[in-house]
Short mmCIF file of C-alpha atoms (C1' of nucleotides) in Angstrom, two decimals:
data_model
loop_
_atom_site.label_atom_id
_atom_site.label_comp_id
_atom_site.label_asym_id
_atom_site.label_seq_id
_atom_site.Cartn_x
_atom_site.Cartn_y
_atom_site.Cartn_z
CA MET A 222 102.71 90.18 110.98
CA VAL A 223 105.00 87.47 112.28
CA LEU A 224 106.63 89.98 114.60
CA ALA A 225 103.19 91.11 115.80
CA ILE A 226 102.24 87.50 116.56
CA LEU A 227 105.47 87.01 118.48
CA GLU A 228 104.87 90.21 120.44
CA THR A 229 101.94 88.50 122.15
CA GLY A 230 104.24 85.66 123.20
CA SER A 231 106.94 83.31 121.90
CA ALA A 232 105.72 80.70 119.45
CA HIS A 233 106.94 78.01 117.09
CA GLY A 234 106.56 78.13 113.30
CA TYR A 235 103.57 75.89 112.94
CA SER A 236 101.59 77.74 115.59
CA ILE A 237 102.42 81.07 113.90
CA ILE A 238 100.85 79.72 110.70
CA GLU A 239 97.77 78.76 112.70
CA SER A 240 97.60 82.15 114.43
CA LEU A 241 97.76 83.98 111.11
CA ARG A 242 95.02 81.78 109.69
CA ARG A 243 92.82 82.14 112.76
CA GLU A 244 93.26 85.89 113.28
CA SER A 245 92.65 86.62 109.59
CA SER A 246 89.54 84.41 109.54
CA GLY A 247 91.20 82.12 107.04
CA LEU A 248 92.39 84.79 104.63
CA PHE A 249 96.09 84.27 105.35
CA ASP A 250 96.48 80.53 104.95
CA LEU A 251 100.20 80.67 104.37
CA PRO A 252 102.03 77.54 103.27
CA GLU A 253 105.00 76.36 105.28
CA GLY A 254 107.30 77.20 102.37
CA THR A 255 106.43 80.85 102.94
CA VAL A 256 106.57 81.07 106.71
CA TYR A 257 109.59 78.96 107.59
CA PRO A 258 111.97 80.76 105.20
CA ALA A 259 110.53 84.06 106.47
CA LEU A 260 111.35 83.04 110.04
CA HIS A 261 114.88 82.13 108.97
CA ARG A 262 115.27 85.55 107.34
CA LEU A 263 113.96 87.35 110.41
CA GLU A 264 116.43 85.46 112.59
CA GLU A 265 119.26 86.09 110.12
CA ASN A 266 118.42 89.80 110.26
CA GLY A 267 118.60 89.77 114.04
CA LEU A 268 114.93 90.53 114.73
CA ILE A 269 114.00 87.25 116.39
CA LYS A 270 115.83 84.45 118.13
CA SER A 271 115.05 80.75 118.21
CA THR A 272 115.69 78.04 120.77
CA ARG A 273 114.95 74.36 120.59
CA GLU A 274 112.54 73.55 123.38
CA MET A 275 110.49 70.60 124.58
CA VAL A 276 106.85 71.66 124.36
CA GLU A 277 104.10 69.14 125.14
CA GLY A 278 106.60 66.28 125.03
CA ARG A 279 108.03 67.32 121.71
CA GLU A 280 111.03 69.20 120.32
CA ARG A 281 110.06 72.47 118.73
CA ARG A 282 111.91 75.50 117.40
CA VAL A 283 110.48 78.33 119.45
CA TYR A 284 110.90 81.91 118.23
CA HIS A 285 111.22 84.92 120.53
CA LEU A 286 110.94 88.61 119.72
CA ILE A 287 114.13 90.46 120.68
CA PRO A 288 114.56 94.24 121.15
CA ALA A 289 115.61 94.92 117.56
CA GLY A 290 112.51 93.06 116.41
CA HIS A 291 110.36 95.12 118.73
CA GLY A 292 111.74 98.30 117.17
CA SER A 293 111.30 96.93 113.66
CA LEU A 294 107.68 96.03 114.46
CA LYS A 295 107.03 99.55 115.61
CA GLU A 296 108.44 100.92 112.35
CA SER A 297 106.46 98.38 110.33
CA ARG A 298 103.24 99.46 112.02
CA ALA A 299 103.92 103.08 111.11
CA SER A 300 104.83 102.30 107.50
CA TRP A 301 101.84 100.00 107.13
CA GLN A 302 99.54 102.80 108.29
CA ALA A 303 101.10 105.20 105.79
CA PHE A 304 101.09 102.62 103.01
CA SER A 305 97.55 101.33 103.51
CA SER A 306 95.99 104.74 103.87
CA ALA A 307 97.73 105.89 100.68
CA VAL A 308 96.51 102.84 98.79
CA SER A 309 92.98 103.33 100.14
CA ARG A 310 93.04 106.99 99.18
CA ILE A 311 93.95 106.09 95.60
CA LEU A 312 92.05 102.84 95.25
CA VAL A 313 88.90 103.30 97.23
CA VAL A 314 88.05 106.96 97.51
CA ASN A 315 88.79 108.02 93.93
CA PRO A 316 85.46 107.55 92.09
CA MET B 234 95.89 101.62 91.64
CA VAL B 235 96.62 102.11 87.96
CA LEU B 236 93.10 100.97 87.11
CA ALA B 237 91.71 103.37 89.71
CA ILE B 238 93.67 106.25 88.17
CA LEU B 239 92.37 105.33 84.71
CA GLU B 240 88.81 105.18 86.03
CA THR B 241 88.94 108.94 86.55
CA GLY B 242 89.94 109.39 82.90
CA SER B 243 92.30 108.06 80.25
CA ALA B 244 95.95 108.87 80.78
CA HIS B 245 99.42 108.14 79.45
CA GLY B 246 102.12 106.31 81.42
CA TYR B 247 104.12 109.26 82.56
CA SER B 248 101.05 111.08 83.87
CA ILE B 249 99.97 107.94 85.75
CA ILE B 250 103.33 107.97 87.53
CA GLU B 251 102.74 111.62 88.44
CA SER B 252 99.19 110.96 89.61
CA LEU B 253 100.35 108.15 91.89
CA ARG B 254 103.08 110.37 93.32
CA ARG B 255 100.74 113.32 93.83
CA GLU B 256 97.78 111.41 95.27
CA SER B 257 100.02 109.49 97.67
CA SER B 258 101.77 112.68 98.79
CA GLY B 259 105.04 111.35 97.42
CA LEU B 260 104.90 107.92 99.01
CA PHE B 261 104.49 106.05 95.73
CA ASP B 262 107.30 107.46 93.62
CA LEU B 263 107.36 104.56 91.21
CA PRO B 264 110.17 104.29 88.66
CA GLU B 265 109.29 103.95 85.00
CA GLY B 266 110.68 100.41 85.02
CA THR B 267 107.85 99.47 87.36
CA VAL B 268 104.94 101.28 85.76
CA TYR B 269 105.52 100.76 82.03
CA PRO B 270 105.85 96.97 82.27
CA ALA B 271 102.78 96.96 84.56
CA LEU B 272 100.81 98.83 81.91
CA HIS B 273 101.95 96.34 79.28
CA ARG B 274 100.80 93.47 81.50
CA LEU B 275 97.41 95.09 82.12
CA GLU B 276 96.93 95.53 78.40
CA GLU B 277 98.10 91.97 77.69
CA ASN B 278 95.54 90.76 80.22
CA GLY B 279 92.78 92.69 78.48
CA LEU B 280 92.03 95.14 81.27
CA ILE B 281 93.12 98.32 79.51
CA LYS B 282 93.62 99.44 75.93
CA SER B 283 96.13 101.88 74.50
CA THR B 284 96.06 104.18 71.51
CA ARG B 285 98.76 106.46 70.16
CA GLU B 286 97.44 109.99 70.30
CA MET B 287 98.71 113.49 69.73
CA VAL B 288 98.42 115.32 73.06
CA GLU B 289 99.74 118.86 73.38
CA GLY B 290 101.62 118.55 70.13
CA ARG B 291 103.24 115.31 71.02
CA GLU B 292 102.76 111.56 70.43
CA ARG B 293 101.75 109.71 73.55
CA ARG B 294 100.51 106.21 74.33
CA VAL B 295 97.20 106.86 76.06
CA TYR B 296 95.63 104.10 78.13
CA HIS B 297 91.89 103.60 78.54
CA LEU B 298 89.99 101.48 81.06
CA ILE B 299 87.79 98.91 79.27
CA PRO B 300 84.84 96.97 80.78
CA ALA B 301 86.94 93.98 81.93
CA GLY B 302 89.27 96.40 83.70
CA HIS B 303 86.33 98.06 85.37
CA GLY B 304 85.20 94.67 86.72
CA SER B 305 88.74 93.80 87.80
CA LEU B 306 89.02 97.13 89.63
CA LYS B 307 85.81 96.41 91.49
CA GLU B 308 87.18 93.03 92.58
CA SER B 309 90.51 94.58 93.53
CA ARG B 310 88.79 97.11 95.75
CA ALA B 311 86.92 94.36 97.56
CA SER B 312 90.02 92.19 98.04
CA TRP B 313 92.06 95.19 99.15
CA GLN B 314 89.46 95.97 101.82
CA ALA B 315 89.56 92.36 103.04
CA PHE B 316 93.34 92.20 102.87
CA SER B 317 94.09 95.50 104.55
CA SER B 318 91.60 95.04 107.36
CA ALA B 319 93.04 91.57 108.06
CA VAL B 320 96.58 92.95 108.14
CA SER B 321 95.49 95.81 110.39
CA ARG B 322 93.72 93.42 112.72
CA ILE B 323 96.88 91.35 113.11
CA LEU B 324 99.47 94.09 112.91
CA VAL B 325 97.96 97.07 114.62
CA VAL B 326 95.32 95.93 117.05
CA ASN B 327 97.16 93.01 118.57
CA PRO B 328 99.05 94.53 121.54
"C1'" DA C 236 100.20 48.55 112.46
"C1'" DC C 237 98.36 52.40 110.27
"C1'" DT C 238 96.81 56.99 109.55
"C1'" DC C 239 96.61 61.74 110.48
"C1'" DA C 240 97.90 66.05 112.35
"C1'" DT C 241 101.73 68.29 113.81
"C1'" DA C 242 106.40 70.13 112.83
"C1'" DC C 243 110.32 71.48 110.19
"C1'" DT C 244 113.24 71.87 105.90
"C1'" DT C 245 114.62 73.22 101.23
"C1'" DA C 246 115.24 73.02 96.01
"C1'" DG C 247 113.16 74.86 92.11
"C1'" DA C 248 109.58 77.48 89.48
"C1'" DT C 249 107.29 81.77 88.95
"C1'" DA C 250 106.31 86.57 89.39
"C1'" DT C 251 107.36 91.21 90.29
"C1'" DA C 252 109.89 95.46 91.42
"C1'" DC C 253 113.61 97.86 90.56
"C1'" DT C 254 118.19 99.26 88.43
"C1'" DA C 255 120.28 101.02 84.76
"C1'" DG C 256 120.79 101.68 80.65
"C1'" DG C 257 118.87 103.28 75.99
"C1'" DT C 258 116.03 106.51 72.60
"C1'" DA C 259 113.39 110.75 71.39
"C1'" DT C 260 111.19 115.45 71.63
"C1'" DA C 261 109.50 120.03 73.31
"C1'" DG C 262 110.57 124.23 75.59
"C1'" DG C 263 113.43 127.53 77.96
"C1'" DC C 264 117.72 130.03 78.28
"C1'" DG C 265 122.16 132.07 77.55
"C1'" DC D 70 121.62 128.41 67.77
"C1'" DG D 71 123.20 124.96 70.85
"C1'" DC D 72 122.51 123.09 75.30
"C1'" DC D 73 120.01 121.51 79.17
"C1'" DT D 74 116.03 119.85 81.44
"C1'" DA D 75 111.65 117.78 81.79
"C1'" DT D 76 108.78 114.89 79.56
"C1'" DA D 77 107.91 110.29 77.48
"C1'" DC D 78 108.65 105.58 76.45
"C1'" DC D 79 111.17 101.10 76.36
"C1'" DT D 80 113.57 96.82 78.12
"C1'" DA D 81 117.43 93.57 79.58
"C1'" DG D 82 119.14 91.99 83.65
"C1'" DT D 83 119.22 91.53 88.75
"C1'" DA D 84 117.34 90.78 93.19
"C1'" DT D 85 113.89 89.13 96.03
"C1'" DA D 86 109.80 86.84 97.68
"C1'" DT D 87 106.07 83.56 97.40
"C1'" DC D 88 104.62 79.33 96.51
"C1'" DT D 89 104.87 74.35 94.93
"C1'" DA D 90 106.33 70.12 95.93
"C1'" DA D 91 108.99 67.25 97.72
"C1'" DG D 92 111.30 65.12 101.83
"C1'" DT D 93 111.87 63.81 107.00
"C1'" DA D 94 110.16 62.90 111.70
"C1'" DT D 95 107.00 62.13 115.72
"C1'" DG D 96 102.94 61.81 118.84
"C1'" DA D 97 98.14 60.42 119.23
"C1'" DG D 98 94.24 57.97 118.11
"C1'" DT D 99 92.01 53.83 115.87
#
DNA sequence: ACTCATACTTAGATATACTAGGTATAGGCG
DNA sequence: CGCCTATACCTAGTATATCTAAGTATGAGT
């Protein structure tokens, strides 16, 4: 989901948290202790890159999607479709 | 998913693993070390009950869905619908 | 000056999935 | 009859992720 957010444009950690909250209508209200370490992992794994930038008169760590991250996002979308439809088939349709 | 399987009829651990594999077309090929402890947790939490029964000339631990598990399954279905549609909204629709 | 929202970081607790071993039995086959 | 395989169950230990809870810092508004 973080990669999907970044696909629509570079963003810093705090704004990613807000995007997830807003676009999920409040369902994904992720604490910072979840998102920041996740961003560090994504960067460590070479899927995103960060730069320190001045935004609105303030230093922020801005994350950018890089090609490997774009590819990973594409794979994640495919596996999410497979995963969620399998869960739905078992969980929802069964009775 | 285990509760959903049990809703269609009581079953023992090994057959639950097979059901999940079959109904997911092989996607959920869960190892025993995942499913057996999960069954123990579900029983500990009062959602299922087990009895030792002779099935096809062999002792098996057969699990049954009990009322609390039925209620929990209903809740799980609702929260899965909310969760998966939120993920899809963010992950799939975004671009 | 103070408070609040923004912004980032990380140590530790908790939970879960999986690995990798163990035990036991029924049935098929050479 | 002995052996192998599939079935059936169990659990200790490892790896990983989420979250809690703490800390630091700054800009804006009162």
